[in-house]
């Protein structure tokens, strides 16, 4: 009886004595780790910060030794970039990326539907074929593409560039949509079929609402890849259909001068995709993993 | 029976538009490349076109630049994929903790992947890695290290660095999703059983992450095998940075031998088919393990 009354306070008082110490060291470790994390993240993000920062510098303070950390801020270089006709290039980029993304989705969603929900005898062959085209460097068959386009007058033509982007993004979109559609509960579809719903109702009323986030994810990834595409745009367009990526290099000269305007033009060029990616982070992850992650 | 056949017909009708477009856009150029590769065709002498059998292939194989380029592609793609995956894992572990500004940090971290590769290459080349005014050499000078001529002295490393910067967020996002899909109860149970954080990570988290690492490596490889932008913008294929894509571009648009350039293209396709067959098998295995393949 006495031992328990003596023993009890001991066991009760002990933890409060130890706990603060352990808790404090744990907390200190946590804070240290948070600081390390933030330093690493900011170091990683630094090139982006530096680009945007340089875009607000006058040209004379862009390339200095040591670097100018307190420049005379100006938005003059953004104005200069727009004055050098950036708008038509941005419009071309927008039409090629939005146009190709819509076309890709229109083709990929039904195809993925057939490959995941509807019975197709050999699912693997079309999937295998589609993804294998992604391994081939576009550069390997660029000569005939160039010559065919030349023959039909398709060089420097935004419609043809859009069509080629469909070819680039279609395989990944089918793969993504297939993964998303495979998650639609079988019972939901069967119920709709038993109710006598036609194919159109089955797709548009039953399945599509469920996989809409997946469609958004696929669309986002296709948009990003098309907006950022450089190789084909550089070779197949010259002036009328020129998109933004191949134009950026012309803002800087061969010795690295005019860094401010280059930074301003680059900042303008990355804004649509960066904002889209920031806003739709969840879709970005799912899309990037081609639907393999929930 | 009839409804089964009808539904099969519907499936075909849904599938064929996409397949037709994919075949038209990817296979016709490929067949044409194959045809050109057996032709003697110099753009300066358009009159002398003709069939030459395997002459172009003999030239390609005896030239040596194909194998060199293949090696460069393996080195550049391989280092970038490994580097991005390791760094991505590190950042994923750091960002998996609850801490002040977690979601802001995550948002900043994914940005490099969203930056247009052409813009990234230009900014790195002129703003970060420039010999005289670049931030990298200035930072090195602060700790007494002499400047490095990144773009000309170590071009392959320069390209790899930019690629790692762009693809680390890609790896981080997938691996972070993997970390967050771990069951909290199991981890807590391990910690109650007295397993330290390091032990828990090695014996529980890493095996769990395996399939996520596989997805990361495979998809990053697919994306990076084609790498062209930083090579064209930063190094022009000098010093070990001439990847296959850049070699093909150079042969096709700087050289005037259409037939020979086509033979380079066909050789590249053959090599990629071999790589792809091995990689695709793994890819299918990963997607089957996820239960996404056999529906």
XYZ file of C-alpha atoms in Angstrom:
589
model
C 0.000 0.000 0.000
C 2.701 2.430 1.027
C 4.954 1.319 -1.742
C 2.292 2.028 -4.297
C 1.638 5.470 -2.875
C 5.349 6.189 -2.930
C 5.860 4.497 -6.234
C 3.035 6.302 -7.917
C 4.189 9.862 -7.595
C 7.599 8.750 -8.820
C 6.229 7.295 -12.022
C 4.018 10.320 -12.467
C 6.679 12.914 -11.808
C 9.335 11.250 -13.898
C 7.930 11.786 -17.384
C 7.331 15.531 -16.878
C 10.997 15.814 -15.902
C 12.267 13.928 -18.937
C 9.674 14.971 -21.445
C 10.496 18.663 -21.770
C 14.132 17.860 -22.465
C 13.386 15.255 -25.098
C 10.586 17.347 -26.514
C 12.848 20.390 -26.714
C 15.638 18.533 -28.487
C 13.136 17.033 -30.861
C 11.728 20.472 -31.511
C 15.177 21.890 -32.081
C 15.911 19.092 -34.540
C 12.602 19.784 -36.268
C 13.381 23.474 -36.619
C 16.872 22.708 -37.907
C 15.442 20.301 -40.469
C 12.870 22.880 -41.548
C 15.627 25.463 -42.043
C 17.722 22.983 -44.038
C 14.677 22.131 -46.163
C 13.944 25.767 -46.895
C 17.567 26.532 -47.789
C 17.622 23.549 -50.174
C 14.302 24.512 -51.746
C 15.295 28.150 -52.200
C 18.675 27.171 -53.651
C 16.870 24.933 -56.106
C 14.372 27.635 -56.998
C 17.070 30.311 -57.272
C 17.534 30.257 -61.096
C 13.848 31.106 -61.514
C 14.087 33.928 -58.962
C 17.208 35.231 -60.632
C 15.567 35.183 -64.055
C 12.535 37.165 -62.885
C 14.789 39.511 -60.879
C 17.035 40.148 -63.898
C 13.979 40.858 -66.024
C 13.293 43.907 -63.846
C 16.842 45.276 -64.173
C 17.985 47.833 -66.697
C 20.277 46.220 -69.280
C 23.369 47.939 -67.844
C 22.910 46.196 -64.481
C 22.071 42.731 -65.831
C 25.606 41.429 -66.292
C 27.928 42.951 -63.717
C 30.681 41.751 -61.415
C 29.806 41.426 -58.597
C 26.129 40.861 -59.442
C 23.809 43.809 -58.848
C 21.481 42.961 -55.979
C 19.886 46.394 -55.648
C 19.120 47.461 -59.209
C 17.009 50.384 -60.398
C 13.827 48.388 -60.910
C 12.140 48.896 -64.264
C 9.462 47.173 -66.317
C 10.985 48.701 -69.401
C 12.463 45.385 -70.570
C 9.056 43.685 -70.595
C 7.807 46.533 -72.746
C 10.837 46.078 -75.005
C 10.139 42.358 -75.341
C 6.549 43.042 -76.373
C 7.747 45.749 -78.754
C 9.827 43.095 -80.490
C 6.591 41.404 -81.525
C 6.324 38.701 -78.883
C 2.530 38.688 -79.042
C 2.165 36.879 -82.403
C 4.573 34.181 -81.192
C 2.613 33.761 -77.976
C -0.620 33.521 -79.974
C 0.955 30.853 -82.197
C 2.108 28.943 -79.108
C -1.355 29.192 -77.612
C -3.159 27.994 -80.722
C -0.771 25.091 -81.311
C -0.916 23.938 -77.679
C -4.624 24.451 -77.037
C -5.597 23.126 -80.468
C -3.425 20.031 -80.229
C -4.553 19.346 -76.652
C -8.238 19.429 -77.623
C -7.619 17.177 -80.626
C -5.564 14.770 -78.524
C -8.304 14.504 -75.897
C -10.976 13.985 -78.557
C -8.983 11.038 -79.926
C -7.493 9.675 -76.714
C -10.568 9.504 -74.491
C -12.588 7.204 -76.801
C -9.503 5.086 -77.522
C -8.694 4.722 -73.844
C -12.335 3.933 -73.234
C -12.154 1.066 -75.692
C -8.914 -0.139 -74.120
C -10.076 -0.149 -70.528
C -13.844 -0.468 -70.252
C -14.990 -1.982 -73.523
C -13.598 -5.382 -74.359
C -10.910 -5.309 -77.009
C -9.306 -8.625 -77.798
C -5.708 -7.582 -77.526
C -5.240 -4.629 -75.235
C -1.496 -4.836 -75.089
C -0.718 -4.472 -78.782
C -2.201 -1.008 -79.331
C -0.804 0.189 -76.003
C 2.603 -1.245 -76.791
C 2.583 0.342 -80.223
C 1.523 3.742 -78.926
C 4.113 4.005 -76.193
C 6.877 2.629 -78.417
C 6.445 5.669 -80.671
C 7.439 7.795 -77.663
C 10.839 6.126 -77.512
C 11.711 7.112 -81.081
C 13.531 10.406 -81.257
C 11.450 12.793 -83.353
C 14.735 13.702 -84.982
C 15.052 10.228 -86.545
C 12.340 10.849 -89.115
C 12.545 14.614 -89.402
C 13.796 14.594 -93.018
C 10.662 13.059 -94.561
C 8.463 15.177 -92.290
C 10.236 18.285 -93.537
C 10.034 17.204 -97.172
C 6.397 16.159 -96.995
C 5.481 19.469 -95.415
C 7.498 21.298 -98.039
C 5.661 19.391 -100.768
C 2.210 20.295 -99.442
C 3.177 23.852 -98.504
C 2.936 23.012 -94.809
C 6.162 24.617 -93.634
C 5.727 27.633 -91.360
C 2.090 26.667 -90.961
C 0.508 26.582 -87.508
C -2.134 24.005 -88.479
C 0.503 21.497 -89.498
C 2.548 22.156 -86.381
C -0.621 21.542 -84.339
C -1.196 18.237 -86.154
C 2.374 17.122 -85.440
C 1.886 17.949 -81.754
C -1.129 15.651 -81.769
C 1.213 12.869 -82.877
C 3.617 13.667 -80.062
C 1.067 13.793 -77.242
C -1.538 11.251 -78.327
C 0.299 8.159 -76.974
C 0.805 9.537 -73.473
C -2.766 10.828 -73.341
C -4.133 7.376 -74.227
C -1.974 5.781 -71.529
C -3.040 8.292 -68.910
C -6.730 8.103 -69.761
C -6.580 4.347 -69.756
C -5.274 4.306 -66.206
C -7.915 6.788 -65.061
C -10.738 4.911 -66.769
C -9.620 1.618 -65.267
C -10.481 3.077 -61.871
C -14.132 3.659 -62.736
C -16.095 1.053 -60.786
C -17.267 -1.683 -63.113
C -20.655 -1.826 -61.378
C -21.464 1.767 -62.304
C -21.009 1.032 -65.990
C -22.816 -2.269 -65.847
C -25.736 -0.634 -64.076
C -25.922 1.962 -66.824
C -25.795 -0.739 -69.506
C -28.533 -2.756 -67.826
C -30.664 0.382 -67.650
C -30.401 0.396 -71.416
C -28.254 3.469 -71.629
C -26.811 3.950 -75.097
C -23.097 4.297 -75.658
C -23.342 8.068 -75.727
C -25.170 8.223 -72.384
C -22.762 5.677 -70.965
C -19.763 7.795 -71.931
C -21.013 11.342 -71.422
C -23.422 10.915 -68.513
C -21.878 8.092 -66.526
C -18.154 7.720 -67.150
C -16.965 11.183 -68.145
C -18.106 12.951 -64.963
C -16.152 10.425 -62.900
C -12.924 10.771 -64.896
C -13.108 14.510 -65.473
C -10.140 15.180 -63.136
C -8.210 12.627 -65.188
C -9.135 14.384 -68.423
C -7.902 17.624 -66.854
C -4.640 15.947 -65.861
C -4.071 14.557 -69.360
C -4.959 17.906 -70.907
C -2.581 19.758 -68.612
C 0.358 17.511 -69.456
C -0.336 17.737 -73.213
C -0.606 21.520 -72.958
C 2.707 21.762 -71.077
C 4.591 19.583 -73.556
C 3.150 21.405 -76.579
C 3.736 24.893 -75.159
C 7.361 24.049 -74.336
C 8.151 22.148 -77.560
C 11.306 23.423 -79.256
C 12.655 20.919 -81.801
C 9.827 20.856 -84.363
C 8.915 24.505 -83.854
C 12.502 25.517 -84.496
C 12.846 23.494 -87.701
C 9.408 23.699 -89.248
C 8.446 27.318 -88.613
C 10.201 30.512 -89.649
C 8.037 33.591 -89.247
C 4.279 33.330 -89.699
C 3.802 30.236 -87.537
C 6.833 30.712 -85.270
C 6.085 29.795 -81.652
C 7.741 31.206 -78.524
C 10.458 28.630 -77.593
C 12.652 29.043 -80.703
C 12.290 32.833 -80.571
C 13.767 33.270 -77.095
C 17.337 32.691 -78.257
C 17.163 35.719 -80.545
C 16.816 38.077 -77.561
C 20.396 37.455 -76.473
C 23.490 37.944 -78.623
C 26.411 35.565 -79.047
C 28.308 37.119 -76.150
C 25.498 36.970 -73.628
C 24.529 40.623 -73.868
C 20.923 41.819 -73.426
C 20.298 39.511 -70.490
C 17.490 41.655 -69.109
C 15.333 41.463 -72.191
C 16.112 37.737 -72.499
C 14.976 37.272 -68.896
C 11.865 39.364 -69.473
C 10.926 37.412 -72.613
C 11.615 34.100 -70.837
C 9.496 35.153 -67.873
C 6.606 36.012 -70.181
C 7.072 32.702 -72.011
C 6.945 30.515 -68.902
C 4.030 32.240 -67.146
C 1.102 30.270 -68.681
C 2.564 26.830 -67.958
C 3.948 27.724 -64.535
C 0.612 29.160 -63.387
C -1.295 26.186 -64.816
C 1.061 23.756 -63.084
C 0.880 25.610 -59.767
C -2.901 25.745 -59.803
C -3.383 22.107 -60.816
C -0.652 20.405 -58.774
C -2.739 17.353 -58.013
C -3.547 16.828 -61.682
C 0.107 17.414 -62.508
C 1.290 14.555 -60.297
C -1.320 12.139 -61.546
C -0.710 13.107 -65.157
C 3.061 12.885 -64.930
C 2.895 9.381 -63.550
C 0.573 8.524 -66.479
C -2.147 7.635 -64.022
C -0.090 5.040 -62.202
C -0.454 7.049 -58.986
C -3.719 7.692 -57.235
C -23.259 -13.280 -78.670
C -24.506 -10.640 -81.081
C -24.315 -7.989 -78.394
C -20.751 -9.123 -77.671
C -19.861 -8.773 -81.318
C -21.591 -5.429 -81.493
C -19.746 -4.161 -78.480
C -16.483 -5.345 -80.021
C -17.348 -3.356 -83.135
C -18.026 -0.304 -81.004
C -14.677 -0.728 -79.265
C -12.923 -0.862 -82.604
C -14.768 2.242 -83.763
C -13.615 4.067 -80.635
C -10.028 2.894 -80.921
C -9.345 3.265 -84.614
C -9.354 7.058 -85.008
C -6.546 7.406 -82.458
C -4.561 4.497 -83.865
C -4.930 5.734 -87.441
C -3.686 9.198 -86.529
C -0.769 7.735 -84.572
C 0.166 5.444 -87.458
C -0.093 8.201 -90.071
C 1.948 10.668 -88.052
C 4.679 8.357 -86.831
C 4.959 5.413 -89.200
C 4.808 7.106 -92.610
C 7.839 9.301 -91.863
C 9.605 6.221 -90.536
C 8.946 4.190 -93.690
C 10.055 7.150 -95.796
C 13.257 7.402 -93.746
C 13.903 3.725 -94.367
C 13.411 4.280 -98.110
C 15.719 7.313 -98.205
C 18.408 5.433 -96.297
C 19.001 3.198 -99.325
C 19.355 6.172 -101.669
C 22.342 8.177 -102.771
C 20.922 11.672 -102.458
C 22.945 14.829 -102.083
C 20.988 18.067 -102.034
C 23.660 19.771 -104.148
C 23.360 17.136 -106.892
C 19.641 16.392 -107.030
C 20.009 14.831 -110.497
C 22.116 11.930 -109.283
C 19.599 10.249 -107.015
C 19.607 6.480 -107.020
C 19.524 3.205 -105.110
C 22.817 2.366 -103.420
C 21.951 -0.572 -101.177
C 23.683 -0.519 -97.828
C 26.345 2.055 -98.779
C 24.933 4.682 -96.427
C 24.934 2.213 -93.532
C 28.532 1.290 -94.266
C 29.420 4.994 -94.104
C 27.529 5.447 -90.849
C 29.225 2.494 -89.193
C 32.722 3.370 -90.410
C 32.368 7.023 -89.414
C 32.329 6.392 -85.670
C 30.194 9.381 -84.774
C 27.132 7.181 -84.361
C 28.665 5.024 -81.654
C 30.183 8.074 -79.959
C 26.803 9.731 -79.955
C 25.113 6.610 -78.658
C 27.606 6.596 -75.784
C 26.949 10.285 -75.106
C 23.205 9.654 -75.019
C 23.669 6.828 -72.510
C 25.912 8.992 -70.319
C 23.787 12.153 -70.489
C 20.415 10.416 -70.118
C 21.706 7.962 -67.518
C 23.372 10.579 -65.312
C 20.409 12.922 -65.555
C 17.913 10.184 -64.662
C 19.995 8.879 -61.743
C 20.825 12.382 -60.493
C 17.241 13.592 -60.720
C 15.893 10.475 -59.016
C 18.337 10.702 -56.088
C 17.844 14.441 -55.598
C 14.116 13.972 -56.085
C 14.099 11.334 -53.337
C 15.991 13.667 -51.009
C 13.538 16.519 -51.604
C 10.570 14.173 -51.338
C 11.719 13.011 -47.901
C 12.331 16.612 -46.794
C 8.949 17.791 -48.069
C 7.035 14.822 -46.672
C 7.448 16.282 -43.143
C 4.939 18.740 -41.793
C 6.689 22.101 -41.567
C 6.050 25.806 -41.875
C 5.243 26.653 -45.488
C 5.196 23.038 -46.673
C 2.822 23.651 -49.562
C 4.634 26.821 -50.660
C 7.943 24.942 -50.657
C 6.380 22.185 -52.729
C 4.987 24.704 -55.191
C 8.389 26.355 -55.611
C 10.056 22.954 -55.995
C 7.941 21.835 -58.939
C 8.593 25.032 -60.899
C 11.829 24.005 -62.672
C 9.937 21.215 -64.409
C 7.369 23.704 -65.688
C 9.943 26.170 -67.027
C 10.178 26.006 -70.822
C 13.371 23.995 -71.558
C 14.516 26.568 -74.115
C 14.189 29.335 -71.500
C 15.885 27.197 -68.848
C 18.818 26.451 -71.167
C 19.259 30.130 -72.083
C 19.047 31.381 -68.490
C 21.471 28.732 -67.249
C 23.855 29.375 -70.101
C 24.017 33.168 -69.833
C 22.819 34.058 -66.355
C 24.061 31.231 -64.165
C 26.971 29.568 -65.957
C 28.488 32.410 -67.976
C 32.261 32.519 -67.451
C 32.518 36.210 -66.535
C 29.148 37.286 -65.171
C 27.513 33.978 -64.224
C 26.190 33.499 -60.709
C 27.869 30.084 -60.397
C 31.395 31.418 -60.912
C 30.677 34.411 -58.678
C 29.511 32.046 -55.898
C 32.631 29.908 -56.401
C 34.841 33.013 -56.196
C 33.383 33.760 -52.750
C 34.921 30.549 -51.453
C 38.135 31.043 -53.406
C 37.540 28.591 -56.272
C 38.731 29.842 -59.690
C 36.087 30.307 -62.403
C 35.030 27.417 -64.644
C 34.193 27.816 -68.333
C 31.124 25.609 -67.937
C 29.722 25.724 -71.472
C 33.007 25.032 -73.225
C 35.191 23.118 -70.740
C 32.613 20.654 -69.394
C 29.728 20.816 -71.890
C 28.302 17.374 -71.116
C 28.255 18.137 -67.381
C 26.564 21.468 -68.090
C 23.767 19.762 -70.022
C 23.418 17.091 -67.328
C 23.182 19.751 -64.606
C 20.378 21.601 -66.367
C 18.534 18.328 -67.018
C 18.851 17.287 -63.373
C 17.518 20.704 -62.367
C 14.507 20.300 -64.634
C 13.730 16.664 -63.813
C 14.316 16.582 -60.050
C 10.825 18.062 -59.476
C 9.391 15.362 -61.751
C 11.020 12.626 -59.649
C 10.146 14.421 -56.410
C 6.438 14.648 -57.256
C 6.108 10.937 -58.010
C 8.239 9.841 -55.041
C 6.427 12.234 -52.691
C 3.134 10.685 -53.777
C 4.720 7.335 -52.938
C 5.788 8.485 -49.480
C 2.359 9.891 -48.747
C 0.668 6.657 -49.765
C 2.459 4.808 -46.947
C 0.194 3.653 -44.171
C 0.715 5.934 -41.146
C -0.324 3.162 -38.753
C 2.399 0.835 -39.956
C 5.022 3.560 -39.567
C 3.747 4.425 -36.096
C 3.764 0.767 -35.134
C 7.388 0.549 -36.230
C 8.274 3.577 -34.163
C 6.425 2.188 -31.117
C 8.354 -1.054 -31.574
C 11.501 1.004 -31.176
C 12.678 1.287 -34.772
C 14.575 4.542 -35.336
C 13.664 6.809 -38.263
C 16.650 5.611 -40.288
C 15.805 1.931 -39.803
C 12.180 2.551 -40.609
C 13.214 4.362 -43.787
C 15.580 1.645 -45.006
C 13.522 -1.405 -44.138
C 10.005 -0.080 -44.696
C 9.883 3.094 -46.759
C 12.427 2.151 -49.421
C 10.796 -1.186 -50.323
C 7.436 0.589 -50.453
C 8.919 3.234 -52.765
C 10.355 0.688 -55.170
C 7.551 0.768 -57.704
C 7.472 4.565 -57.571
C 11.197 4.651 -58.279
C 10.610 2.318 -61.223
C 7.908 4.588 -62.652
C 10.148 7.623 -62.161
C 13.155 6.052 -63.852
C 11.171 4.684 -66.790
C 9.195 7.819 -67.550
C 12.192 10.105 -67.047
C 14.172 7.884 -69.422
C 11.460 8.114 -72.079
C 11.410 11.902 -71.762
C 15.179 12.342 -71.586
C 16.206 9.968 -74.393
C 15.015 12.644 -76.818
C 16.897 15.462 -75.157
C 17.717 18.163 -77.660
C 16.979 21.682 -76.416
C 19.837 22.239 -73.918
C 22.323 20.610 -76.309
C 21.286 22.828 -79.212
C 21.131 25.976 -77.094
C 24.039 25.567 -74.675
C 26.766 23.427 -76.209
C 25.940 22.726 -79.868
C 26.959 19.134 -79.277
C 30.569 19.843 -78.291
C 32.662 17.691 -75.957
C 30.572 14.618 -75.207
C 27.230 16.412 -75.258
C 26.301 15.342 -78.786
C 23.319 13.125 -78.089
C 21.633 11.090 -80.827
C 18.878 13.657 -81.318
C 21.429 16.396 -81.905
C 23.538 14.191 -84.196
C 20.462 13.389 -86.286
C 19.544 17.059 -86.479
C 23.083 17.981 -87.506
C 23.219 15.316 -90.210
C 19.797 16.220 -91.546
C 20.023 19.998 -91.576
C 23.681 20.912 -91.646
C 24.967 18.096 -93.834
C 23.546 17.777 -97.334
C 23.503 13.972 -97.614
C 19.851 13.011 -97.261
C 20.506 9.290 -97.695
C 23.230 9.168 -95.083
C 21.192 11.218 -92.616
C 18.297 8.805 -93.110
C 20.609 5.867 -92.390
C 21.560 7.554 -89.112
C 17.855 7.843 -88.341
C 17.203 4.175 -89.054
C 20.168 3.097 -86.922
C 18.836 5.197 -84.055
C 15.422 3.634 -84.417
C 16.916 0.129 -84.302
C 18.815 0.939 -81.117
C 15.790 2.543 -79.490
C 13.640 -0.477 -80.371
C 16.103 -2.667 -78.482
C 16.157 -0.329 -75.475
C 12.401 0.175 -75.627
C 11.622 -3.553 -75.691
C 13.499 -4.093 -72.456
C 12.128 -0.927 -70.860
C 8.560 -1.559 -71.985
C 8.508 -4.986 -70.421
C 9.375 -3.400 -67.110
C 6.823 -0.671 -67.709
C 4.063 -3.200 -68.283
C 5.119 -5.073 -65.188
C 4.917 -1.895 -63.110
C 1.506 -0.998 -64.476
C 0.271 -4.588 -63.983
C 1.461 -4.517 -60.381
C -0.686 -1.431 -59.952
C -3.603 -3.481 -61.190
C -4.022 -1.189 -64.154
C -3.141 -3.625 -66.892
C -5.545 -6.510 -66.574
C -8.942 -4.962 -66.693
